[in-house]
Short mmCIF file of C-alpha atoms in Angstrom, two decimals:
data_model
loop_
_atom_site.label_atom_id
_atom_site.label_comp_id
_atom_site.label_asym_id
_atom_site.label_seq_id
_atom_site.Cartn_x
_atom_site.Cartn_y
_atom_site.Cartn_z
CA LYS A 1 -8.22 22.81 -19.90
CA LEU A 2 -7.66 19.15 -19.68
CA THR A 3 -3.79 18.14 -20.01
CA ALA A 4 -4.02 14.16 -21.05
CA PHE A 5 -1.35 11.80 -20.68
CA GLN A 6 -3.06 9.31 -23.28
CA ARG A 7 -5.82 9.60 -25.73
CA LEU A 8 -9.09 10.61 -23.59
CA ASP A 9 -12.77 10.75 -25.05
CA PHE A 10 -14.00 13.27 -22.57
CA THR A 11 -13.26 16.99 -21.80
CA CYS A 12 -12.68 19.16 -18.86
CA ASP A 13 -15.96 20.02 -18.69
CA ASP A 14 -17.00 16.40 -18.29
CA VAL A 15 -14.62 16.18 -15.36
CA LEU A 16 -15.97 19.33 -13.89
CA ASP A 17 -19.50 17.88 -13.94
CA CYS A 18 -18.27 15.25 -11.67
CA LEU A 19 -17.81 17.57 -8.94
CA LYS A 20 -20.98 16.99 -6.99
CA GLU A 21 -21.78 16.33 -3.29
CA ASP A 22 -23.42 12.77 -4.18
CA ASN A 23 -20.41 11.47 -6.13
CA ILE A 24 -17.88 12.03 -2.93
CA ILE A 25 -16.26 8.66 -2.12
CA GLY A 26 -13.39 10.05 -0.04
CA LYS A 27 -12.48 12.96 2.01
CA GLY A 28 -9.17 14.09 3.90
CA GLY A 29 -6.74 16.92 4.48
CA ALA A 30 -5.03 16.44 0.89
CA GLY A 31 -8.58 16.96 -0.87
CA ILE A 32 -11.70 15.06 -2.00
CA VAL A 33 -11.97 12.33 -4.31
CA TYR A 34 -15.22 11.97 -6.71
CA LYS A 35 -16.30 9.10 -8.54
CA GLY A 36 -17.32 10.22 -12.23
CA SER A 37 -18.93 8.86 -15.22
CA MET A 38 -17.72 9.84 -18.62
CA PRO A 39 -20.06 10.44 -21.73
CA SER A 40 -18.41 6.89 -22.80
CA GLY A 41 -19.71 4.93 -20.19
CA ASP A 42 -16.33 4.74 -18.31
CA HIS A 43 -15.77 5.56 -14.55
CA VAL A 44 -13.07 7.75 -13.61
CA ALA A 45 -11.81 8.94 -9.80
CA VAL A 46 -11.20 12.75 -9.75
CA LYS A 47 -9.05 14.01 -6.68
CA ARG A 48 -9.79 17.83 -6.35
CA LEU A 49 -6.58 19.18 -4.45
CA PRO A 50 -7.18 22.22 -1.85
CA ALA A 51 -6.38 25.71 -3.43
CA MET A 52 -3.13 27.20 -2.58
CA SER A 53 -3.15 29.87 -0.21
CA ARG A 54 -2.12 33.21 -1.27
CA GLY A 55 1.76 33.58 -1.52
CA SER A 56 2.32 29.71 -0.65
CA SER A 57 4.49 27.41 -2.48
CA HIS A 58 2.80 24.18 -1.46
CA ASP A 59 0.76 22.52 -3.96
CA HIS A 60 -0.42 19.47 -2.12
CA GLY A 61 1.51 17.12 -3.98
CA PHE A 62 0.00 18.19 -7.39
CA ASN A 63 3.44 18.55 -9.31
CA ALA A 64 4.78 15.27 -7.88
CA GLU A 65 1.83 13.44 -8.75
CA ILE A 66 1.90 14.46 -12.68
CA GLN A 67 5.70 14.36 -12.83
CA THR A 68 5.65 10.68 -11.61
CA LEU A 69 2.52 9.29 -12.79
CA GLY A 70 2.51 11.19 -15.65
CA ARG A 71 5.44 9.57 -17.27
CA ILE A 72 5.29 5.89 -15.94
CA ARG A 73 3.25 2.93 -16.92
CA HIS A 74 2.91 -0.23 -14.87
CA ARG A 75 0.43 -2.83 -14.55
CA HIS A 76 0.51 -2.44 -10.79
CA ILE A 77 0.76 1.33 -10.54
CA VAL A 78 -2.47 3.55 -10.64
CA ARG A 79 -2.80 5.04 -14.19
CA LEU A 80 -3.17 8.98 -14.05
CA LEU A 81 -5.10 9.93 -16.97
CA GLY A 82 -4.77 13.13 -17.11
CA PHE A 83 -5.32 16.64 -15.17
CA CYS A 84 -6.99 20.01 -14.98
CA SER A 85 -5.50 23.06 -13.29
CA ASN A 86 -5.99 26.82 -12.99
CA HIS A 87 -5.19 29.36 -10.29
CA GLU A 88 -8.13 28.31 -8.30
CA THR A 89 -8.01 24.54 -8.16
CA ASN A 90 -6.03 21.40 -9.34
CA LEU A 91 -7.99 18.33 -10.58
CA LEU A 92 -6.26 14.89 -11.10
CA VAL A 93 -8.17 12.35 -13.17
CA TYR A 94 -7.30 8.67 -12.36
CA GLU A 95 -8.41 5.28 -13.48
CA TYR A 96 -11.45 4.22 -11.11
CA MET A 97 -10.62 1.19 -8.91
CA PRO A 98 -14.03 -0.18 -7.65
CA ASN A 99 -13.00 -2.00 -4.85
CA GLY A 100 -11.28 0.92 -3.00
CA SER A 101 -8.08 0.65 -1.11
CA LEU A 102 -6.52 -2.30 0.82
CA GLY A 103 -6.83 -0.37 3.85
CA GLU A 104 -10.49 -0.09 3.58
CA VAL A 105 -11.16 -3.70 2.42
CA LEU A 106 -8.64 -5.00 5.00
CA HIS A 107 -10.07 -3.28 8.28
CA GLY A 108 -13.34 -2.30 7.16
CA LYS A 109 -16.63 -4.26 7.60
CA LYS A 110 -15.54 -6.54 4.62
CA GLY A 111 -12.14 -7.54 5.88
CA GLY A 112 -13.47 -11.18 6.50
CA HIS A 113 -14.03 -11.49 3.16
CA LEU A 114 -10.47 -10.92 1.94
CA HIS A 115 -9.06 -14.25 1.64
CA TRP A 116 -5.49 -15.57 2.02
CA ASP A 117 -4.93 -16.51 -1.50
CA THR A 118 -5.99 -12.76 -2.41
CA ARG A 119 -4.16 -11.11 0.36
CA TYR A 120 -0.74 -13.24 -0.90
CA LYS A 121 -1.67 -12.08 -4.57
CA ILE A 122 -1.84 -8.34 -3.39
CA ALA A 123 1.25 -8.55 -1.69
CA VAL A 124 3.08 -10.01 -4.41
CA GLU A 125 1.25 -7.37 -7.07
CA ALA A 126 2.17 -4.32 -4.85
CA ALA A 127 5.64 -5.32 -4.42
CA LYS A 128 6.13 -5.58 -8.11
CA GLY A 129 4.74 -1.90 -8.44
CA LEU A 130 7.22 -0.52 -5.78
CA CYS A 131 10.01 -2.69 -7.61
CA TYR A 132 9.22 -0.97 -10.82
CA LEU A 133 9.67 2.55 -9.05
CA HIS A 134 12.98 1.56 -7.53
CA HIS A 135 14.75 -0.59 -10.15
CA ASP A 136 13.25 0.28 -13.54
CA CYS A 137 12.54 3.88 -13.54
CA SER A 138 15.29 6.53 -14.15
CA PRO A 139 15.69 8.30 -12.14
CA LEU A 140 14.47 6.19 -9.35
CA ILE A 141 11.42 6.98 -7.57
CA VAL A 142 10.78 6.67 -3.97
CA HIS A 143 7.15 6.88 -3.03
CA ARG A 144 7.71 8.07 0.53
CA ASP A 145 3.88 7.40 1.46
CA VAL A 146 3.79 3.39 1.01
CA LYS A 147 0.44 2.29 3.08
CA SER A 148 -2.61 0.03 2.93
CA ASN A 149 -4.77 2.89 2.03
CA ASN A 150 -2.46 3.85 -0.95
CA ILE A 151 -2.60 0.61 -2.54
CA LEU A 152 -6.06 0.57 -4.78
CA LEU A 153 -7.91 -2.60 -5.96
CA ASN A 154 -9.67 -3.01 -9.29
CA SER A 155 -12.68 -5.13 -9.82
CA ASP A 156 -10.47 -8.51 -9.68
CA PHE A 157 -8.71 -7.13 -6.67
CA GLU A 158 -5.43 -6.56 -8.60
CA ALA A 159 -3.19 -4.15 -6.67
CA HIS A 160 -2.03 -0.82 -8.07
CA VAL A 161 0.25 1.41 -5.87
CA ALA A 162 -1.31 5.17 -5.60
CA ASP A 163 -0.90 8.65 -4.44
CA PHE A 164 2.52 10.04 -5.26
CA GLY A 165 1.91 13.32 -3.61
CA LEU A 166 5.17 12.81 -1.60
CA ALA A 167 7.11 11.05 -4.27
CA LYS A 168 10.66 11.85 -4.91
CA PHE A 169 13.29 11.31 -7.55
CA LEU A 170 16.76 9.86 -6.47
CA GLN A 171 19.51 10.18 -8.98
CA ASP A 172 21.23 7.10 -7.93
CA SER A 173 20.36 4.23 -5.98
CA GLY A 174 21.99 3.91 -2.69
CA THR A 175 22.06 7.63 -2.27
CA SER A 176 19.58 9.43 0.20
CA GLU A 177 17.87 12.56 0.16
CA CYS A 178 17.50 14.87 3.29
CA MET A 179 13.83 16.31 3.78
CA SER A 180 12.93 19.40 5.30
CA ALA A 181 10.26 17.66 7.50
CA ILE A 182 8.78 14.29 7.95
CA ALA A 183 6.31 13.36 5.60
CA GLY A 184 4.23 9.91 5.30
CA SER A 185 1.90 8.14 7.63
CA TYR A 186 2.27 7.28 11.63
CA GLY A 187 3.07 3.69 11.78
CA TYR A 188 4.69 3.36 8.51
CA ILE A 189 7.60 5.48 8.69
CA ALA A 190 11.11 4.01 8.85
CA PRO A 191 12.96 4.78 12.06
CA GLU A 192 16.01 6.26 10.29
CA TYR A 193 13.65 8.59 8.24
CA ALA A 194 12.02 9.82 11.48
CA TYR A 195 15.31 10.53 13.15
CA THR A 196 17.65 11.84 10.37
CA LEU A 197 14.85 12.90 7.81
CA LYS A 198 16.92 11.31 5.20
CA VAL A 199 14.86 9.26 2.94
CA ASP A 200 15.96 6.35 0.14
CA GLU A 201 14.33 3.36 -1.22
CA LYS A 202 14.90 1.38 1.95
CA SER A 203 12.36 3.92 3.28
CA ASP A 204 9.65 2.33 1.26
CA VAL A 205 10.85 -0.94 1.87
CA TYR A 206 10.07 -0.68 5.65
CA SER A 207 6.70 0.63 4.74
CA PHE A 208 5.84 -2.40 2.59
CA GLY A 209 6.94 -4.48 5.56
CA VAL A 210 4.12 -3.09 7.68
CA VAL A 211 1.71 -3.32 4.95
CA LEU A 212 2.68 -7.21 4.85
CA LEU A 213 2.04 -7.43 8.65
CA GLU A 214 -0.99 -5.97 7.98
CA LEU A 215 -2.04 -8.63 5.75
CA VAL A 216 -1.00 -11.43 7.97
CA CYS A 217 -2.44 -9.85 11.46
CA GLY A 218 -5.44 -7.97 9.88
CA ARG A 219 -4.79 -5.17 12.27
CA LYS A 220 -3.80 -1.51 11.68
CA PRO A 221 -0.19 -0.16 12.14
CA VAL A 222 -1.25 2.00 15.11
CA GLY A 223 -3.82 2.28 17.69
CA GLU A 224 -4.75 -1.33 18.90
CA PHE A 225 -1.48 -2.21 21.01
CA GLY A 226 -1.46 0.53 23.56
CA ASP A 227 0.42 3.97 23.57
CA GLY A 228 3.55 4.37 21.65
CA VAL A 229 3.20 0.72 20.48
CA ASP A 230 3.02 -0.06 16.58
CA ILE A 231 2.34 -3.29 14.82
CA VAL A 232 6.02 -3.82 14.65
CA GLN A 233 6.80 -3.63 18.21
CA TRP A 234 3.76 -5.56 18.89
CA VAL A 235 4.58 -8.41 16.70
CA ARG A 236 8.25 -8.71 17.82
CA LYS A 237 6.91 -8.93 21.10
CA MET A 238 4.25 -11.48 20.37
CA THR A 239 5.97 -13.73 18.36
CA ASP A 240 9.73 -13.82 18.93
CA SER A 241 10.23 -15.01 15.55
CA ASN A 242 8.80 -18.73 16.30
CA LYS A 243 5.77 -20.36 14.72
CA GLU A 244 3.56 -20.26 17.95
CA GLY A 245 3.95 -16.50 18.15
CA VAL A 246 2.94 -16.28 14.77
CA LEU A 247 -0.38 -18.23 15.47
CA LYS A 248 -1.07 -15.38 18.04
CA VAL A 249 -1.10 -12.52 15.51
CA LEU A 250 -2.52 -14.14 12.84
CA ASP A 251 -5.98 -12.57 11.70
CA PRO A 252 -8.67 -14.62 13.47
CA ARG A 253 -11.07 -13.72 10.52
CA LEU A 254 -9.14 -16.47 8.28
CA PRO A 255 -10.89 -19.66 8.56
CA SER A 256 -7.96 -21.87 7.38
CA VAL A 257 -4.50 -21.00 5.61
CA PRO A 258 -1.53 -22.79 4.58
CA LEU A 259 1.00 -21.91 7.08
CA HIS A 260 3.83 -22.25 4.86
CA GLU A 261 2.64 -19.38 3.16
CA VAL A 262 1.99 -17.31 6.30
CA MET A 263 5.28 -18.23 7.69
CA HIS A 264 6.82 -17.10 4.26
CA ILE A 265 5.37 -13.59 3.97
CA PHE A 266 5.72 -12.91 7.94
CA TYR A 267 9.53 -13.91 7.31
CA VAL A 268 9.61 -11.17 4.52
CA ALA A 269 7.64 -8.69 6.42
CA MET A 270 10.13 -8.95 9.43
CA LEU A 271 13.43 -8.59 6.73
CA CYS A 272 11.60 -5.45 5.59
CA VAL A 273 10.96 -3.93 8.92
CA GLU A 274 14.78 -4.38 10.18
CA GLU A 275 15.76 -1.32 12.30
CA GLN A 276 18.98 -0.83 10.26
CA ALA A 277 18.06 -0.03 6.76
CA VAL A 278 21.25 -1.84 5.22
CA GLU A 279 19.63 -5.01 6.57
CA ARG A 280 16.51 -4.94 4.46
CA PRO A 281 16.42 -6.31 1.34
CA THR A 282 15.65 -4.30 -2.00
CA MET A 283 11.99 -4.69 -3.49
CA ARG A 284 13.68 -6.66 -6.53
CA GLU A 285 14.60 -9.15 -3.85
CA VAL A 286 11.34 -8.95 -2.06
CA VAL A 287 9.31 -9.76 -5.30
CA GLN A 288 11.76 -12.56 -5.89
CA ILE A 289 11.33 -14.20 -2.30
CA LEU A 290 7.51 -13.69 -2.43
CA THR A 291 7.24 -15.37 -6.01
CA GLU A 292 9.42 -18.07 -4.88
CA LEU A 293 7.15 -19.65 -2.45
CA PRO A 294 8.22 -23.36 -1.65
CA LYS A 295 5.71 -25.98 -2.43
CA PRO A 296 4.14 -28.23 0.64
CA PRO A 297 6.04 -31.24 1.06
CA ASN A 298 3.03 -33.41 0.19
CA SER A 299 2.00 -32.51 -3.34
CA GLU A 300 -1.46 -34.37 -2.85
CA SER A 301 -2.21 -31.87 0.07
CA PRO A 302 -1.58 -28.21 -1.39
CA THR A 303 -2.32 -26.67 1.95
CA SER A 304 -0.24 -28.73 3.99
CA PRO A 305 2.78 -26.30 4.76
CA ALA A 306 6.50 -26.90 4.34
CA PRO A 307 9.38 -25.32 5.90
CA CYS A 308 10.38 -22.38 3.90
CA THR A 309 12.11 -19.83 6.38
CA THR A 310 14.27 -19.73 9.51
CA LEU A 311 11.19 -19.49 11.47
CA ASP A 312 10.47 -23.18 11.30
CA PRO A 313 6.94 -22.97 10.47
CA PRO A 314 4.50 -25.86 11.84
CA THR A 315 3.48 -28.60 9.60
CA THR A 316 -0.44 -28.30 9.69
CA THR A 317 -2.88 -25.87 8.04
CA ILE A 318 -4.37 -23.33 10.91
CA THR A 319 -7.96 -23.64 11.46
CA LYS A 320 -10.05 -21.02 13.35
CA ASP A 321 -10.33 -22.91 16.53
CA GLN A 322 -6.75 -22.58 17.00
CA GLN A 323 -6.49 -18.78 16.47
CA GLN A 324 -6.11 -16.69 19.73
CA PRO A 325 -6.51 -13.13 19.37
CA PRO A 326 -9.84 -11.20 19.24
CA ALA A 327 -11.13 -9.70 15.85
CA PRO A 328 -9.84 -6.03 15.78
CA LYS A 329 -12.47 -3.45 15.99
CA SER A 330 -12.37 -0.49 13.30
CA THR A 331 -14.23 1.69 11.39
CA PRO A 332 -13.92 1.95 7.70
CA PRO A 333 -11.42 4.29 6.07
CA ASP A 334 -12.09 6.51 3.30
CA LEU A 335 -12.73 4.30 0.09
CA LEU A 336 -9.84 6.21 -1.51
CA SER A 337 -6.80 7.44 0.05
CA ILE A 338 -6.35 11.26 -0.42
#
């Protein structure tokens, strides 16, 4: 039986017809994702979760997904259309995102095609999605697995926060909930969560800061900086919060970018990854800062940067010749995070 969260023109049998080897677009420990074509011609993404072990209460995030995504609607949160469930399998049906995940686009072979203005737009849109979860839902929702692979892109590269399998409800802002074990993705987990297992909305803020650093640097959070070093530690060491340092870590695949925008988004990223959770901004503040981008001092030259943060950005647009680090080598991750 298909349980729908909106009016749908397909059936559970149509969903089951999608479960073919040729339709697989993503695989992982949390299940398999298929691309499906419905009789109407519309495309959907179907996530098939692993079967529950006998006697186990672990549902691989199935209930978390339907309890959160099933009740919310926002332009920048992926839409859960419905689900099919029985004692053998759980299927989640989502709107299809043809450009896959930000992680795949940013770190895959096409990473060089993600221009700066698109990166900035994605940052703002993803921030708005998280802001909605933290400030406009009741009770508020903590995502707990914010990462570039969980930000999906539609045909216009519009960002949608996805994968709510680890999401938790918090009754009041400013409160925390103690988890029984660490959940999330290595490189994105806030320090206090790793040490205390206490999670709140500031844990998501930290993870979002890591995503912003990915957008600036074009590098994965871990695996490129030596043993035990993540992107936050690497950036702090390389930049020392000054403009020359930011030039060293900037994605070399970006041919020319407005420095005032780079410094602005870098500044926000470093606020988000503050060691102490209380020092981090809220997602509402993040959206406000990102959308209040100061204009360059010379209105006739839109790519001429203006100082907009305490980082004292330079006054020229960066060109490729000025960039220092080699392009990161990476293999494309799955098209959809699962």
